[in-house]
């Protein structure tokens, strides 16, 4: 790490320790997202970490961003996923494909944390097979009219800007993955409807909603790039998004490891602390090795991104390994705590629940393996 990267990581750790950790249990219990925290993250510059300074961002490298995101997740995974989606997907997609006017209009308030961003690809019947989505955009005078339903949108209700993928091809000329556009939506637009907030197993404080479009008019100025290339932009965005989720998972795993190490040092059975038992030592060592290996893979993917190299494979490798590490390490942390680990009074129970979804959203572990295998043949 460079001194600057270390400084950003330490700043994130301090913020997580003081502003997130003390409240994580309460936010989880109440399933309430602390919107005020987004403002605080914005003041630190953390909502525009990858946005250039000319648009009010910090203009940092991916490594700094992901190391900071890991720390935020160490404090609270729900806050981290909101930050990850915002920084990795809509802002990066606008940066990559947006016009000068779109960058000026959307990136500034997003970089300052005044507008929270979301990304909407999945639908009730289009999950892993994302290109089969059916929400339809129809050409109209000066723009497009959107109709359809989307599923599991993080920040989709309380957020301000959503990039949503909808079909732009016509029923008699279906073009599959090349017949989809990416639309920059304001959530206060007429015809943007927010459905019920999902009641989830973990990351309960993060807002996950279904949304629907009913004759939602989107002016041409809010179409991202080529209206037939939105699916490609979404997959490019997900290359970034998957590194973000890897960082979120890593923060969860690191937190679980630290709790397990501390507990095994304190808890006594058979007249000795648990840490004195070789079975426990092996368990803790395996957890630590997984976490370190996961971080190395994430840093490697971040370095590839910073070097301007293709990251599809590295991002999927990092996402797969970090998220499965989170699930394994939190499972073992619950085991170390024994009966207490199963109780809500102890944080490992929440971390275990928070870990699971990282193996699912932004591409399941099975999709990551599919992507990695395809890339092996491409190389
Ligand atoms: N970046 C840029 N372009 C990409 C890409 C990437 N990472 N991955 C694929 N593409 C391109 C392909 O090259 C192809 O274009 P060409 O025909 O010109 O070569 C196009 O996108 C379509 O790709 P493909 O034919 O592979 O599409 P599939 O429908 O088979 O889907 C998977 C590919 C399964 C990998 C994709 O649908 C996927 O990632 N699904 C999971 C979706 C997901 O993560 N959802 C979570 C959303 S957030 S809750």
Tab-separated table of C-alpha atoms in Angstrom, residues 67-374:
chain	number	residue	atom	x	y	z
A	67	UNK	CA	-9.611	-1.087	0.686
A	68	UNK	CA	-11.802	1.688	2.102
A	69	UNK	CA	-14.966	-0.200	1.169
A	70	UNK	CA	-13.692	-3.288	3.005
A	71	UNK	CA	-13.355	-1.170	6.141
A	72	UNK	CA	-16.854	0.253	5.778
A	73	UNK	CA	-18.167	-3.323	5.468
A	74	UNK	CA	-16.175	-4.268	8.564
A	75	UNK	CA	-18.342	-1.663	10.303
A	76	UNK	CA	-21.673	-2.384	8.613
A	77	UNK	CA	-22.309	-4.488	5.513
A	78	UNK	CA	-25.623	-2.793	4.678
A	79	UNK	CA	-24.056	0.652	4.502
A	80	UNK	CA	-21.168	-0.828	2.525
A	81	UNK	CA	-23.386	-2.366	-0.137
A	82	UNK	CA	-25.203	0.942	-0.663
A	83	UNK	CA	-21.811	2.635	-1.030
A	84	UNK	CA	-20.558	-0.128	-3.331
A	85	UNK	CA	-23.514	0.020	-5.708
A	86	UNK	CA	-23.341	3.817	-5.894
A	87	UNK	CA	-19.569	4.005	-6.462
A	88	UNK	CA	-19.146	0.953	-8.681
A	89	UNK	CA	-22.172	0.948	-10.946
A	90	UNK	CA	-24.200	4.077	-11.844
A	91	UNK	CA	-21.390	6.582	-11.338
A	92	UNK	CA	-18.876	4.410	-13.214
A	93	UNK	CA	-21.332	3.774	-16.038
A	94	UNK	CA	-22.007	7.509	-16.448
A	95	UNK	CA	-18.289	8.182	-16.321
A	96	UNK	CA	-17.616	5.559	-18.991
A	97	UNK	CA	-20.513	6.214	-21.363
A	98	UNK	CA	-22.145	9.488	-20.361
A	99	UNK	CA	-22.155	12.703	-22.368
A	100	UNK	CA	-20.488	15.825	-20.969
A	101	UNK	CA	-23.958	17.114	-20.042
A	102	UNK	CA	-24.879	13.872	-18.227
A	103	UNK	CA	-21.610	13.923	-16.290
A	104	UNK	CA	-22.145	17.535	-15.292
A	105	UNK	CA	-25.732	16.964	-14.241
A	106	UNK	CA	-25.478	13.620	-12.443
A	107	UNK	CA	-21.911	13.048	-11.302
A	108	UNK	CA	-21.494	16.206	-9.221
A	109	UNK	CA	-24.392	15.630	-6.807
A	110	UNK	CA	-23.615	11.910	-6.747
A	111	UNK	CA	-19.943	12.520	-5.896
A	112	UNK	CA	-20.989	14.774	-3.006
A	113	UNK	CA	-23.376	12.145	-1.654
A	114	UNK	CA	-26.402	14.414	-2.224
A	115	UNK	CA	-27.847	11.967	-4.740
A	116	UNK	CA	-27.661	8.259	-4.058
A	117	UNK	CA	-27.344	5.956	-7.053
A	118	UNK	CA	-28.843	2.572	-7.927
A	119	UNK	CA	-28.581	-0.039	-10.687
A	120	UNK	CA	-31.495	-2.052	-12.011
A	121	UNK	CA	-30.989	-5.060	-14.267
A	122	UNK	CA	-32.786	-8.037	-12.657
A	123	UNK	CA	-36.482	-8.725	-13.091
A	124	UNK	CA	-38.780	-11.246	-11.412
A	125	UNK	CA	-38.206	-13.633	-14.347
A	126	UNK	CA	-34.700	-12.516	-15.401
A	127	UNK	CA	-31.978	-13.159	-12.797
A	128	UNK	CA	-28.873	-15.029	-13.954
A	129	UNK	CA	-30.256	-14.923	-17.504
A	130	UNK	CA	-30.230	-11.146	-17.383
A	131	UNK	CA	-30.445	-10.626	-21.163
A	132	UNK	CA	-33.941	-12.172	-21.125
A	133	UNK	CA	-35.331	-9.076	-19.377
A	134	UNK	CA	-38.680	-7.800	-20.649
A	135	UNK	CA	-39.162	-4.240	-19.338
A	136	UNK	CA	-39.857	-2.356	-22.556
A	137	UNK	CA	-38.826	1.067	-23.814
A	138	UNK	CA	-40.816	2.394	-26.755
A	139	UNK	CA	-39.642	5.308	-28.898
A	140	UNK	CA	-41.601	8.521	-28.395
A	141	UNK	CA	-41.194	12.131	-29.436
A	142	UNK	CA	-37.936	13.344	-27.819
A	143	UNK	CA	-37.340	10.221	-25.773
A	144	UNK	CA	-38.612	6.826	-24.684
A	145	UNK	CA	-41.587	5.542	-22.696
A	146	UNK	CA	-40.807	2.754	-20.199
A	147	UNK	CA	-43.107	0.031	-18.894
A	148	UNK	CA	-42.241	-3.057	-16.848
A	149	UNK	CA	-41.140	-4.378	-13.476
A	150	UNK	CA	-37.682	-4.749	-11.947
A	151	UNK	CA	-36.603	-6.768	-8.929
A	152	UNK	CA	-34.213	-6.487	-5.948
A	153	UNK	CA	-32.987	-2.950	-6.518
A	154	UNK	CA	-30.556	-1.785	-3.820
A	155	UNK	CA	-31.210	1.928	-3.084
A	156	UNK	CA	-34.160	1.751	-5.523
A	157	UNK	CA	-36.641	3.590	-3.288
A	158	UNK	CA	-34.613	5.983	-1.174
A	159	UNK	CA	-32.065	6.590	-3.936
A	160	UNK	CA	-32.204	9.487	-6.379
A	161	UNK	CA	-30.731	8.193	-9.635
A	162	UNK	CA	-31.191	4.710	-11.078
A	163	UNK	CA	-29.644	3.266	-14.199
A	164	UNK	CA	-32.224	0.803	-15.483
A	165	UNK	CA	-31.861	-1.601	-18.369
A	166	UNK	CA	-34.919	-1.974	-20.630
A	167	UNK	CA	-35.518	-3.487	-24.050
A	168	UNK	CA	-35.271	-1.044	-26.925
A	169	UNK	CA	-35.811	-3.618	-29.671
A	170	UNK	CA	-39.316	-4.290	-30.927
A	171	UNK	CA	-41.455	-7.448	-30.576
A	172	UNK	CA	-41.043	-8.242	-34.293
A	173	UNK	CA	-37.275	-7.608	-34.256
A	174	UNK	CA	-35.836	-9.091	-31.078
A	175	UNK	CA	-32.064	-8.608	-30.768
A	176	UNK	CA	-31.268	-10.368	-27.491
A	177	UNK	CA	-28.338	-8.862	-25.606
A	178	UNK	CA	-27.970	-6.181	-28.296
A	179	UNK	CA	-31.535	-4.924	-27.983
A	180	UNK	CA	-31.342	-3.333	-24.555
A	181	UNK	CA	-30.787	0.278	-23.526
A	182	UNK	CA	-29.517	1.823	-20.285
A	183	UNK	CA	-31.662	4.690	-19.007
A	184	UNK	CA	-30.700	7.220	-16.347
A	185	UNK	CA	-33.831	7.673	-14.242
A	186	UNK	CA	-34.722	10.100	-11.483
A	187	UNK	CA	-36.710	8.322	-8.805
A	188	UNK	CA	-39.086	11.283	-8.419
A	189	UNK	CA	-40.166	11.031	-12.080
A	190	UNK	CA	-43.846	10.428	-12.796
A	191	UNK	CA	-44.389	6.747	-13.554
A	192	UNK	CA	-41.465	5.546	-11.406
A	193	UNK	CA	-43.167	3.305	-8.855
A	194	UNK	CA	-41.582	1.775	-5.759
A	195	UNK	CA	-42.915	-1.572	-4.553
A	196	UNK	CA	-42.578	-3.223	-1.191
A	197	UNK	CA	-39.331	-3.186	0.715
A	198	UNK	CA	-38.027	-6.747	0.839
A	199	UNK	CA	-37.809	-8.439	4.246
A	200	UNK	CA	-34.413	-10.095	4.018
A	201	UNK	CA	-32.308	-12.672	5.850
A	202	UNK	CA	-29.248	-10.434	6.052
A	203	UNK	CA	-27.984	-6.981	5.164
A	204	UNK	CA	-31.363	-6.068	6.532
A	205	UNK	CA	-30.638	-2.368	6.841
A	206	UNK	CA	-29.860	-1.989	3.141
A	207	UNK	CA	-32.911	-1.053	1.130
A	208	UNK	CA	-33.924	-3.644	-1.460
A	209	UNK	CA	-37.110	-2.938	-3.382
A	210	UNK	CA	-39.024	-3.948	-6.453
A	211	UNK	CA	-39.681	-1.049	-8.807
A	212	UNK	CA	-42.035	-0.625	-11.751
A	213	UNK	CA	-42.319	1.784	-14.646
A	214	UNK	CA	-45.761	2.890	-15.762
A	215	UNK	CA	-45.582	5.032	-18.904
A	216	UNK	CA	-42.404	6.575	-17.537
A	217	UNK	CA	-41.123	9.149	-20.042
A	218	UNK	CA	-37.328	9.389	-20.312
A	219	UNK	CA	-35.956	12.221	-22.468
A	220	UNK	CA	-33.207	11.415	-24.973
A	221	UNK	CA	-30.760	13.300	-22.763
A	222	UNK	CA	-31.089	10.545	-20.160
A	223	UNK	CA	-30.245	7.632	-22.438
A	224	UNK	CA	-26.766	6.312	-21.701
A	225	UNK	CA	-24.657	5.902	-24.829
A	226	UNK	CA	-26.029	3.749	-27.650
A	227	UNK	CA	-29.628	2.673	-26.873
A	228	UNK	CA	-28.945	-0.880	-28.071
A	229	UNK	CA	-25.818	-1.408	-25.955
A	230	UNK	CA	-27.212	-1.077	-22.436
A	231	UNK	CA	-26.688	-4.740	-21.576
A	232	UNK	CA	-23.011	-4.517	-22.516
A	233	UNK	CA	-22.656	-1.379	-20.378
A	234	UNK	CA	-24.359	-3.238	-17.527
A	235	UNK	CA	-21.924	-6.156	-17.773
A	236	UNK	CA	-18.998	-3.729	-17.906
A	237	UNK	CA	-20.460	-2.034	-14.843
A	238	UNK	CA	-20.799	-5.391	-13.110
A	239	UNK	CA	-17.082	-6.024	-13.626
A	240	UNK	CA	-16.592	-3.057	-11.279
A	241	UNK	CA	-19.575	-3.954	-9.111
A	242	UNK	CA	-18.267	-7.466	-8.468
A	243	UNK	CA	-14.999	-6.082	-7.099
A	244	UNK	CA	-17.072	-3.903	-4.790
A	245	UNK	CA	-19.050	-6.891	-3.537
A	246	UNK	CA	-15.784	-8.780	-3.038
A	247	UNK	CA	-14.650	-5.929	-0.770
A	248	UNK	CA	-17.955	-5.982	1.116
A	249	UNK	CA	-17.611	-9.747	1.665
A	250	UNK	CA	-14.016	-9.359	2.776
A	251	UNK	CA	-14.981	-6.773	5.391
A	252	UNK	CA	-17.600	-9.169	6.772
A	253	UNK	CA	-15.054	-12.021	6.875
A	254	UNK	CA	-12.396	-9.885	8.568
A	255	UNK	CA	-14.886	-8.768	11.231
A	256	UNK	CA	-15.950	-12.381	11.889
A	257	UNK	CA	-12.324	-13.501	12.149
A	258	UNK	CA	-11.514	-10.776	14.683
A	259	UNK	CA	-14.540	-11.657	16.813
A	260	UNK	CA	-13.613	-15.356	16.743
A	261	UNK	CA	-9.992	-14.695	17.692
A	262	UNK	CA	-11.024	-12.469	20.593
A	263	UNK	CA	-13.651	-14.905	21.849
A	264	UNK	CA	-11.349	-17.926	21.655
A	265	UNK	CA	-8.856	-15.984	23.773
A	266	UNK	CA	-11.419	-15.221	26.482
A	267	UNK	CA	-13.739	-18.192	26.659
A	268	UNK	CA	-12.597	-20.990	28.955
A	269	UNK	CA	-13.716	-24.615	28.818
A	270	UNK	CA	-12.072	-27.645	30.412
A	271	UNK	CA	-10.014	-25.181	32.473
A	272	UNK	CA	-8.277	-23.505	29.528
A	273	UNK	CA	-9.027	-20.758	27.002
A	274	UNK	CA	-10.363	-22.160	23.724
A	275	UNK	CA	-7.291	-20.816	21.926
A	276	UNK	CA	-5.143	-23.399	23.742
A	277	UNK	CA	-6.883	-26.275	21.976
A	278	UNK	CA	-5.225	-27.387	18.790
A	279	UNK	CA	-8.573	-27.967	17.073
A	280	UNK	CA	-9.411	-24.315	17.700
A	281	UNK	CA	-5.985	-23.129	16.558
A	282	UNK	CA	-6.379	-24.982	13.265
A	283	UNK	CA	-9.812	-23.499	12.735
A	284	UNK	CA	-8.638	-19.931	13.400
A	285	UNK	CA	-5.556	-20.410	11.221
A	286	UNK	CA	-7.660	-21.679	8.310
A	287	UNK	CA	-9.981	-18.694	8.659
A	288	UNK	CA	-7.046	-16.261	8.666
A	289	UNK	CA	-5.463	-17.894	5.598
A	290	UNK	CA	-8.736	-17.663	3.654
A	291	UNK	CA	-9.122	-13.983	4.528
A	292	UNK	CA	-5.556	-13.135	3.526
A	293	UNK	CA	-5.819	-15.060	0.258
A	294	UNK	CA	-9.128	-13.348	-0.502
A	295	UNK	CA	-7.608	-9.914	0.098
A	296	UNK	CA	-4.674	-10.765	-2.172
A	297	UNK	CA	-7.059	-11.686	-4.995
A	298	UNK	CA	-9.045	-8.499	-4.513
A	299	UNK	CA	-5.920	-6.333	-4.497
A	300	UNK	CA	-4.780	-8.138	-7.655
A	301	UNK	CA	-8.074	-7.359	-9.407
A	302	UNK	CA	-7.873	-3.735	-8.227
A	303	UNK	CA	-4.308	-3.456	-9.538
A	304	UNK	CA	-5.449	-4.756	-12.933
A	305	UNK	CA	-8.184	-2.128	-12.970
A	306	UNK	CA	-5.704	0.600	-12.040
A	307	UNK	CA	-3.368	-0.574	-14.808
A	308	UNK	CA	-6.199	-0.253	-17.336
A	309	UNK	CA	-6.216	-3.998	-18.031
A	310	UNK	CA	-9.381	-6.054	-18.703
A	311	UNK	CA	-10.869	-7.082	-15.350
A	312	UNK	CA	-13.753	-9.429	-16.186
A	313	UNK	CA	-11.914	-12.544	-15.056
A	314	UNK	CA	-10.050	-10.977	-12.125
A	315	UNK	CA	-13.263	-9.401	-10.834
A	316	UNK	CA	-15.153	-12.706	-10.978
A	317	UNK	CA	-12.255	-14.567	-9.337
A	318	UNK	CA	-12.142	-11.998	-6.516
A	319	UNK	CA	-15.923	-11.959	-6.129
A	320	UNK	CA	-16.187	-15.738	-6.035
A	321	UNK	CA	-13.357	-16.265	-3.566
A	322	UNK	CA	-14.113	-13.328	-1.264
A	323	UNK	CA	-17.815	-14.125	-0.993
A	324	UNK	CA	-17.294	-17.846	-0.403
A	325	UNK	CA	-14.653	-16.874	2.152
A	326	UNK	CA	-17.183	-14.652	3.897
A	327	UNK	CA	-19.643	-17.531	4.110
A	328	UNK	CA	-17.027	-20.026	5.317
A	329	UNK	CA	-15.410	-17.702	7.844
A	330	UNK	CA	-18.688	-16.480	9.318
A	331	UNK	CA	-19.920	-20.088	9.564
A	332	UNK	CA	-16.771	-21.021	11.478
A	333	UNK	CA	-17.034	-17.889	13.639
A	334	UNK	CA	-20.525	-18.958	14.732
A	335	UNK	CA	-19.059	-22.381	15.528
A	336	UNK	CA	-16.276	-20.849	17.632
A	337	UNK	CA	-18.885	-18.969	19.662
A	338	UNK	CA	-20.909	-22.167	20.084
A	339	UNK	CA	-24.361	-21.598	21.595
A	340	UNK	CA	-23.646	-17.885	21.954
A	341	UNK	CA	-22.870	-17.658	18.254
A	342	UNK	CA	-26.449	-18.608	17.472
A	343	UNK	CA	-27.830	-15.756	19.590
A	344	UNK	CA	-28.599	-12.294	18.329
A	345	UNK	CA	-26.713	-10.716	21.248
A	346	UNK	CA	-23.442	-11.660	19.548
A	347	UNK	CA	-22.376	-10.020	16.278
A	348	UNK	CA	-21.301	-13.207	14.479
A	349	UNK	CA	-24.956	-14.211	14.055
A	350	UNK	CA	-25.568	-11.036	12.006
A	351	UNK	CA	-22.311	-11.394	10.078
A	352	UNK	CA	-23.301	-14.960	9.115
A	353	UNK	CA	-26.631	-13.687	7.754
A	354	UNK	CA	-24.964	-10.691	6.070
A	355	UNK	CA	-22.478	-12.946	4.273
A	356	UNK	CA	-24.975	-15.137	2.443
A	357	UNK	CA	-26.266	-12.629	-0.086
A	358	UNK	CA	-22.772	-11.770	-1.272
A	359	UNK	CA	-22.769	-15.207	-2.945
A	360	UNK	CA	-25.960	-14.241	-4.751
A	361	UNK	CA	-26.212	-10.593	-5.785
A	362	UNK	CA	-24.278	-9.042	-8.678
A	363	UNK	CA	-23.985	-12.545	-10.107
A	364	UNK	CA	-24.246	-15.783	-8.138
A	365	UNK	CA	-21.193	-17.939	-7.419
A	366	UNK	CA	-22.370	-20.175	-10.265
A	367	UNK	CA	-22.394	-17.215	-12.688
A	368	UNK	CA	-18.896	-16.210	-11.518
A	369	UNK	CA	-17.675	-19.741	-12.287
A	370	UNK	CA	-19.340	-19.522	-15.705
A	371	UNK	CA	-17.626	-16.203	-16.417
A	372	UNK	CA	-14.225	-17.501	-15.220
A	373	UNK	CA	-14.505	-20.679	-17.316
A	374	UNK	CA	-15.440	-18.674	-20.429
